[in-house]
Amino acid sequence: EVQLVESGGGLVQPGGSLRLSCAVSGFSFSTYWMNWVRQAPGKGLEWLANINQDGSEKFYVDSVKGRFTTSRDNAKNSLYLEINSLRDEDTAVYYCVKGQMDAWGKGTTVTVSS
Amino acid sequence: QAVVTQEPSLTVSPGGTVTLTCGSSTGAVTSGHYPYWFQQRPGQAPRALIYDTNYKHSWTPGRFSGSLLGGKAALTLSGAQPDDEAEYYCLLYYGGPWVFGGGTKLTVL
């Protein structure tokens, strides 16, 4: 069974940093692109970033370039999202999504508030 | 980056047919945008319904179909059921980044 489990969310002050993790199982992680998608409370989905199989290619939505960094560890079947200089508008549920968008985690909630 | 547009809301009668569309600010949507469609019910993670314009996943009900229509991607629901009431999102590829549409709230009434 394909599983993606995000972790690392929480309450953080504006300007702070977080590292989100996504542990995957049930598929050959190292052979897939992976994505991060978020959803602010009551809002739509926003694609954030993706990373290719060996981590050599990454793309980001313009609004997070320079603040968000995605990486992966294929030996640990894990995907990461480093978020810096957090802003109120980064408050959202963050989803880890398998490359062909056919499998999603349940998400981890990030709340930015003082 | 591009803006992807969807109808904010649509209503369909039980058993009826409805088409949701997905447009791009950069011009016509083509197969090269690899259009995806997702369904999201309240409190749940999104679920993929359609990929690469018109391909269905094994779990996609047969009443859903994808196409290109008039320069847009389209999701057609034929024979709507109460269970289809949900938010629907399209997703388009722009040569690296992807962009979601704003979503369509579908009411079955």
mmCIF file of C-alpha atoms in Angstrom:
data_model
loop_
_atom_site.group_PDB
_atom_site.id
_atom_site.type_symbol
_atom_site.label_atom_id
_atom_site.label_comp_id
_atom_site.label_asym_id
_atom_site.label_seq_id
_atom_site.Cartn_x
_atom_site.Cartn_y
_atom_site.Cartn_z
ATOM 1 C CA GLU A 1 0.000 0.000 0.000
ATOM 2 C CA VAL A 2 1.316 3.417 -0.960
ATOM 3 C CA GLN A 3 1.739 5.661 2.084
ATOM 4 C CA LEU A 4 3.034 9.193 2.498
ATOM 5 C CA VAL A 5 3.257 10.567 6.016
ATOM 6 C CA GLU A 6 4.149 14.190 6.599
ATOM 7 C CA SER A 7 5.530 15.512 9.858
ATOM 8 C CA GLY A 8 7.252 18.569 11.270
ATOM 9 C CA GLY A 9 4.402 21.046 11.252
ATOM 10 C CA GLY A 10 3.493 23.173 14.214
ATOM 11 C CA LEU A 11 3.095 26.663 15.601
ATOM 12 C CA VAL A 12 5.952 28.991 14.710
ATOM 13 C CA GLN A 13 6.499 32.722 15.060
ATOM 14 C CA PRO A 14 6.795 34.993 12.025
ATOM 15 C CA GLY A 15 10.348 34.961 10.754
ATOM 16 C CA GLY A 16 10.970 31.476 12.058
ATOM 17 C CA SER A 17 11.921 28.297 10.231
ATOM 18 C CA LEU A 18 10.611 24.766 9.943
ATOM 19 C CA ARG A 19 11.674 21.553 8.290
ATOM 20 C CA LEU A 20 8.854 19.371 7.063
ATOM 21 C CA SER A 21 9.448 15.707 6.370
ATOM 22 C CA CYS A 22 7.579 13.121 4.342
ATOM 23 C CA ALA A 23 8.200 9.435 4.888
ATOM 24 C CA VAL A 24 7.041 7.246 2.043
ATOM 25 C CA SER A 25 6.475 3.534 1.610
ATOM 26 C CA GLY A 26 4.778 1.160 -0.780
ATOM 27 C CA PHE A 27 6.442 2.374 -3.970
ATOM 28 C CA SER A 28 9.895 2.827 -5.408
ATOM 29 C CA PHE A 29 10.554 6.326 -4.061
ATOM 30 C CA SER A 30 13.838 6.838 -5.887
ATOM 31 C CA THR A 31 12.177 6.490 -9.301
ATOM 32 C CA TYR A 32 9.604 9.259 -8.915
ATOM 33 C CA TRP A 33 9.515 13.018 -8.974
ATOM 34 C CA MET A 34 7.934 14.298 -5.756
ATOM 35 C CA ASN A 35 5.862 17.414 -5.030
ATOM 36 C CA TRP A 36 4.810 19.695 -2.203
ATOM 37 C CA VAL A 37 1.367 21.283 -2.252
ATOM 38 C CA ARG A 38 -0.258 23.456 0.402
ATOM 39 C CA GLN A 39 -3.735 24.638 1.270
ATOM 40 C CA ALA A 40 -4.387 27.670 3.420
ATOM 41 C CA PRO A 41 -7.469 27.545 5.647
ATOM 42 C CA GLY A 42 -10.604 27.835 3.512
ATOM 43 C CA LYS A 43 -8.560 28.355 0.353
ATOM 44 C CA GLY A 44 -7.587 26.376 -2.718
ATOM 45 C CA LEU A 45 -4.622 24.191 -3.474
ATOM 46 C CA GLU A 46 -1.251 25.752 -4.241
ATOM 47 C CA TRP A 47 1.547 23.774 -5.881
ATOM 48 C CA LEU A 48 4.809 24.748 -4.195
ATOM 49 C CA ALA A 49 7.728 22.729 -5.449
ATOM 50 C CA ASN A 50 8.946 19.510 -6.956
ATOM 51 C CA ILE A 51 12.182 17.563 -7.133
ATOM 52 C CA ASN A 52 13.407 14.954 -9.578
ATOM 53 C CA GLN A 53 14.526 11.445 -8.800
ATOM 54 C CA ASP A 54 18.112 12.203 -7.781
ATOM 55 C CA GLY A 55 17.526 15.709 -6.447
ATOM 56 C CA SER A 56 19.398 17.438 -9.274
ATOM 57 C CA GLU A 57 16.345 19.299 -10.607
ATOM 58 C CA LYS A 58 13.958 21.383 -8.567
ATOM 59 C CA PHE A 59 11.202 23.833 -9.449
ATOM 60 C CA TYR A 60 9.372 26.277 -7.209
ATOM 61 C CA VAL A 61 6.387 28.570 -7.445
ATOM 62 C CA ASP A 62 7.629 32.151 -7.713
ATOM 63 C CA SER A 63 6.112 33.165 -4.384
ATOM 64 C CA VAL A 64 8.370 30.833 -2.358
ATOM 65 C CA LYS A 65 11.623 30.977 -4.312
ATOM 66 C CA GLY A 66 14.491 31.804 -2.003
ATOM 67 C CA ARG A 67 12.561 30.867 1.159
ATOM 68 C CA PHE A 68 11.592 27.241 0.510
ATOM 69 C CA THR A 69 14.016 24.437 -0.305
ATOM 70 C CA THR A 70 13.047 20.895 -1.095
ATOM 71 C CA SER A 71 15.396 17.934 -0.837
ATOM 72 C CA ARG A 72 15.234 14.170 -0.604
ATOM 73 C CA ASP A 73 17.091 11.207 0.828
ATOM 74 C CA ASN A 74 16.410 8.170 -1.318
ATOM 75 C CA ALA A 75 18.194 5.879 1.149
ATOM 76 C CA LYS A 76 15.655 6.901 3.792
ATOM 77 C CA ASN A 77 12.657 7.103 1.428
ATOM 78 C CA SER A 78 12.123 10.622 2.654
ATOM 79 C CA LEU A 79 11.261 14.020 1.200
ATOM 80 C CA TYR A 80 11.916 17.326 2.940
ATOM 81 C CA LEU A 81 10.794 20.937 2.748
ATOM 82 C CA GLU A 82 12.817 23.594 4.511
ATOM 83 C CA ILE A 83 10.798 26.769 5.078
ATOM 84 C CA ASN A 84 12.530 29.952 6.181
ATOM 85 C CA SER A 85 11.396 33.490 7.023
ATOM 86 C CA LEU A 86 7.903 32.257 7.740
ATOM 87 C CA ARG A 87 5.034 34.666 7.164
ATOM 88 C CA ASP A 88 1.419 34.682 8.279
ATOM 89 C CA GLU A 89 0.381 33.687 4.770
ATOM 90 C CA ASP A 90 2.396 30.465 5.026
ATOM 91 C CA THR A 91 -0.204 29.128 7.458
ATOM 92 C CA ALA A 92 -1.571 26.056 5.690
ATOM 93 C CA VAL A 93 -1.767 22.311 5.509
ATOM 94 C CA TYR A 94 1.302 21.061 3.639
ATOM 95 C CA TYR A 95 0.938 17.922 1.532
ATOM 96 C CA CYS A 96 3.576 15.607 0.151
ATOM 97 C CA VAL A 97 2.458 14.254 -3.239
ATOM 98 C CA LYS A 98 3.828 11.419 -5.336
ATOM 99 C CA GLY A 99 5.170 12.473 -8.707
ATOM 100 C CA GLN A 100 2.179 11.546 -10.835
ATOM 101 C CA MET A 101 -0.122 13.200 -8.298
ATOM 102 C CA ASP A 102 -1.823 9.858 -7.689
ATOM 103 C CA ALA A 103 -0.987 9.579 -4.014
ATOM 104 C CA TRP A 104 -1.180 12.237 -1.301
ATOM 105 C CA GLY A 105 -0.296 12.292 2.355
ATOM 106 C CA LYS A 106 -2.798 13.503 4.940
ATOM 107 C CA GLY A 107 -0.790 16.684 5.379
ATOM 108 C CA THR A 108 0.930 18.474 8.221
ATOM 109 C CA THR A 109 -0.338 21.786 9.553
ATOM 110 C CA VAL A 110 1.898 24.838 9.792
ATOM 111 C CA THR A 111 0.578 27.789 11.758
ATOM 112 C CA VAL A 112 2.505 31.055 11.715
ATOM 113 C CA SER A 113 1.473 33.339 14.533
ATOM 114 C CA SER A 114 2.981 35.462 17.241
ATOM 115 C CA GLN B 1 3.622 32.713 -13.381
ATOM 116 C CA ALA B 2 0.505 31.653 -15.227
ATOM 117 C CA VAL B 3 -2.971 31.944 -13.786
ATOM 118 C CA VAL B 4 -5.329 28.992 -14.173
ATOM 119 C CA THR B 5 -9.033 29.761 -14.114
ATOM 120 C CA GLN B 6 -12.018 27.625 -13.162
ATOM 121 C CA GLU B 7 -15.692 28.367 -12.598
ATOM 122 C CA PRO B 8 -16.062 29.255 -8.901
ATOM 123 C CA SER B 9 -19.230 27.233 -8.558
ATOM 124 C CA LEU B 10 -21.592 25.040 -10.542
ATOM 125 C CA THR B 11 -24.798 23.198 -9.750
ATOM 126 C CA VAL B 12 -26.008 19.964 -11.303
ATOM 127 C CA SER B 13 -29.165 17.960 -10.749
ATOM 128 C CA PRO B 14 -28.900 14.345 -9.623
ATOM 129 C CA GLY B 15 -28.497 12.234 -12.738
ATOM 130 C CA GLY B 16 -27.567 15.276 -14.792
ATOM 131 C CA THR B 17 -24.472 16.194 -16.737
ATOM 132 C CA VAL B 18 -22.092 19.068 -16.030
ATOM 133 C CA THR B 19 -18.804 20.214 -17.526
ATOM 134 C CA LEU B 20 -16.132 21.994 -15.511
ATOM 135 C CA THR B 21 -13.470 23.903 -17.422
ATOM 136 C CA CYS B 22 -9.875 24.948 -16.831
ATOM 137 C CA GLY B 23 -8.290 27.818 -18.723
ATOM 138 C CA SER B 24 -4.797 29.270 -18.845
ATOM 139 C CA SER B 25 -3.730 32.916 -18.898
ATOM 140 C CA THR B 26 -0.982 31.992 -21.362
ATOM 141 C CA GLY B 27 -3.372 30.847 -24.083
ATOM 142 C CA ALA B 28 -5.049 27.631 -25.112
ATOM 143 C CA VAL B 29 -4.670 24.622 -22.877
ATOM 144 C CA THR B 30 -3.103 21.765 -24.815
ATOM 145 C CA SER B 31 -2.104 18.198 -24.122
ATOM 146 C CA GLY B 32 1.343 19.599 -23.351
ATOM 147 C CA HIS B 33 -0.080 21.037 -20.130
ATOM 148 C CA TYR B 34 -0.852 17.445 -19.046
ATOM 149 C CA PRO B 35 -4.118 18.529 -17.385
ATOM 150 C CA TYR B 36 -4.975 16.861 -14.104
ATOM 151 C CA TRP B 37 -8.278 16.921 -12.235
ATOM 152 C CA PHE B 38 -8.726 16.379 -8.503
ATOM 153 C CA GLN B 39 -11.705 15.977 -6.218
ATOM 154 C CA GLN B 40 -11.577 17.207 -2.652
ATOM 155 C CA ARG B 41 -14.262 16.620 -0.071
ATOM 156 C CA PRO B 42 -14.319 18.695 3.135
ATOM 157 C CA GLY B 43 -11.700 17.609 5.633
ATOM 158 C CA GLN B 44 -10.018 15.223 3.218
ATOM 159 C CA ALA B 45 -6.891 15.297 1.110
ATOM 160 C CA PRO B 46 -7.440 15.735 -2.624
ATOM 161 C CA ARG B 47 -7.897 12.654 -4.779
ATOM 162 C CA ALA B 48 -6.730 12.483 -8.370
ATOM 163 C CA LEU B 49 -9.449 11.696 -10.902
ATOM 164 C CA ILE B 50 -7.938 12.412 -14.324
ATOM 165 C CA TYR B 51 -4.353 12.755 -15.563
ATOM 166 C CA ASP B 52 -2.797 13.680 -18.914
ATOM 167 C CA THR B 53 -6.055 15.223 -20.149
ATOM 168 C CA ASN B 54 -8.245 12.132 -20.253
ATOM 169 C CA TYR B 55 -6.686 9.157 -18.476
ATOM 170 C CA LYS B 56 -8.498 7.718 -15.486
ATOM 171 C CA HIS B 57 -7.082 6.097 -12.405
ATOM 172 C CA SER B 58 -8.350 2.693 -11.353
ATOM 173 C CA TRP B 59 -10.489 4.333 -8.679
ATOM 174 C CA THR B 60 -12.019 7.002 -10.934
ATOM 175 C CA PRO B 61 -15.752 6.435 -11.375
ATOM 176 C CA GLY B 62 -16.695 5.882 -14.992
ATOM 177 C CA ARG B 63 -19.058 8.854 -14.965
ATOM 178 C CA PHE B 64 -16.071 11.240 -14.960
ATOM 179 C CA SER B 65 -14.215 12.006 -18.174
ATOM 180 C CA GLY B 66 -11.561 14.503 -19.242
ATOM 181 C CA SER B 67 -11.035 16.307 -22.540
ATOM 182 C CA LEU B 68 -9.867 19.468 -24.267
ATOM 183 C CA LEU B 69 -12.704 21.751 -25.213
ATOM 184 C CA GLY B 70 -12.553 25.158 -26.840
ATOM 185 C CA GLY B 71 -8.993 25.864 -25.730
ATOM 186 C CA LYS B 72 -9.567 24.660 -22.194
ATOM 187 C CA ALA B 73 -9.272 21.433 -20.289
ATOM 188 C CA ALA B 74 -12.629 20.022 -19.317
ATOM 189 C CA LEU B 75 -13.976 17.570 -16.771
ATOM 190 C CA THR B 76 -17.398 16.153 -17.608
ATOM 191 C CA LEU B 77 -19.556 14.411 -15.057
ATOM 192 C CA SER B 78 -22.378 12.373 -16.582
ATOM 193 C CA GLY B 79 -25.018 11.022 -14.253
ATOM 194 C CA ALA B 80 -24.186 13.092 -11.184
ATOM 195 C CA GLN B 81 -24.663 11.511 -7.790
ATOM 196 C CA PRO B 82 -25.019 13.222 -4.399
ATOM 197 C CA ASP B 83 -21.606 11.815 -3.486
ATOM 198 C CA ASP B 84 -20.037 13.931 -6.256
ATOM 199 C CA GLU B 85 -20.698 17.136 -4.341
ATOM 200 C CA ALA B 86 -17.183 18.413 -3.685
ATOM 201 C CA GLU B 87 -14.523 20.894 -4.723
ATOM 202 C CA TYR B 88 -12.762 20.126 -8.006
ATOM 203 C CA TYR B 89 -9.338 21.418 -8.955
ATOM 204 C CA CYS B 90 -7.443 21.308 -12.207
ATOM 205 C CA LEU B 91 -3.662 21.374 -12.444
ATOM 206 C CA LEU B 92 -1.569 22.399 -15.451
ATOM 207 C CA TYR B 93 2.112 21.905 -16.279
ATOM 208 C CA TYR B 94 4.245 24.843 -17.414
ATOM 209 C CA GLY B 95 7.534 23.236 -18.356
ATOM 210 C CA GLY B 96 8.758 22.773 -14.806
ATOM 211 C CA PRO B 97 6.354 24.388 -12.367
ATOM 212 C CA TRP B 98 2.735 23.343 -12.049
ATOM 213 C CA VAL B 99 -0.217 25.621 -11.327
ATOM 214 C CA PHE B 100 -3.572 24.766 -9.764
ATOM 215 C CA GLY B 101 -6.796 26.415 -10.722
ATOM 216 C CA GLY B 102 -8.794 28.144 -8.036
ATOM 217 C CA GLY B 103 -11.251 25.276 -7.783
ATOM 218 C CA THR B 104 -14.918 24.734 -8.641
ATOM 219 C CA LYS B 105 -17.421 24.025 -5.895
ATOM 220 C CA LEU B 106 -19.860 21.540 -7.382
ATOM 221 C CA THR B 107 -23.278 21.256 -5.804
ATOM 222 C CA VAL B 108 -25.572 18.338 -6.624
ATOM 223 C CA LEU B 109 -29.082 19.598 -6.059
#
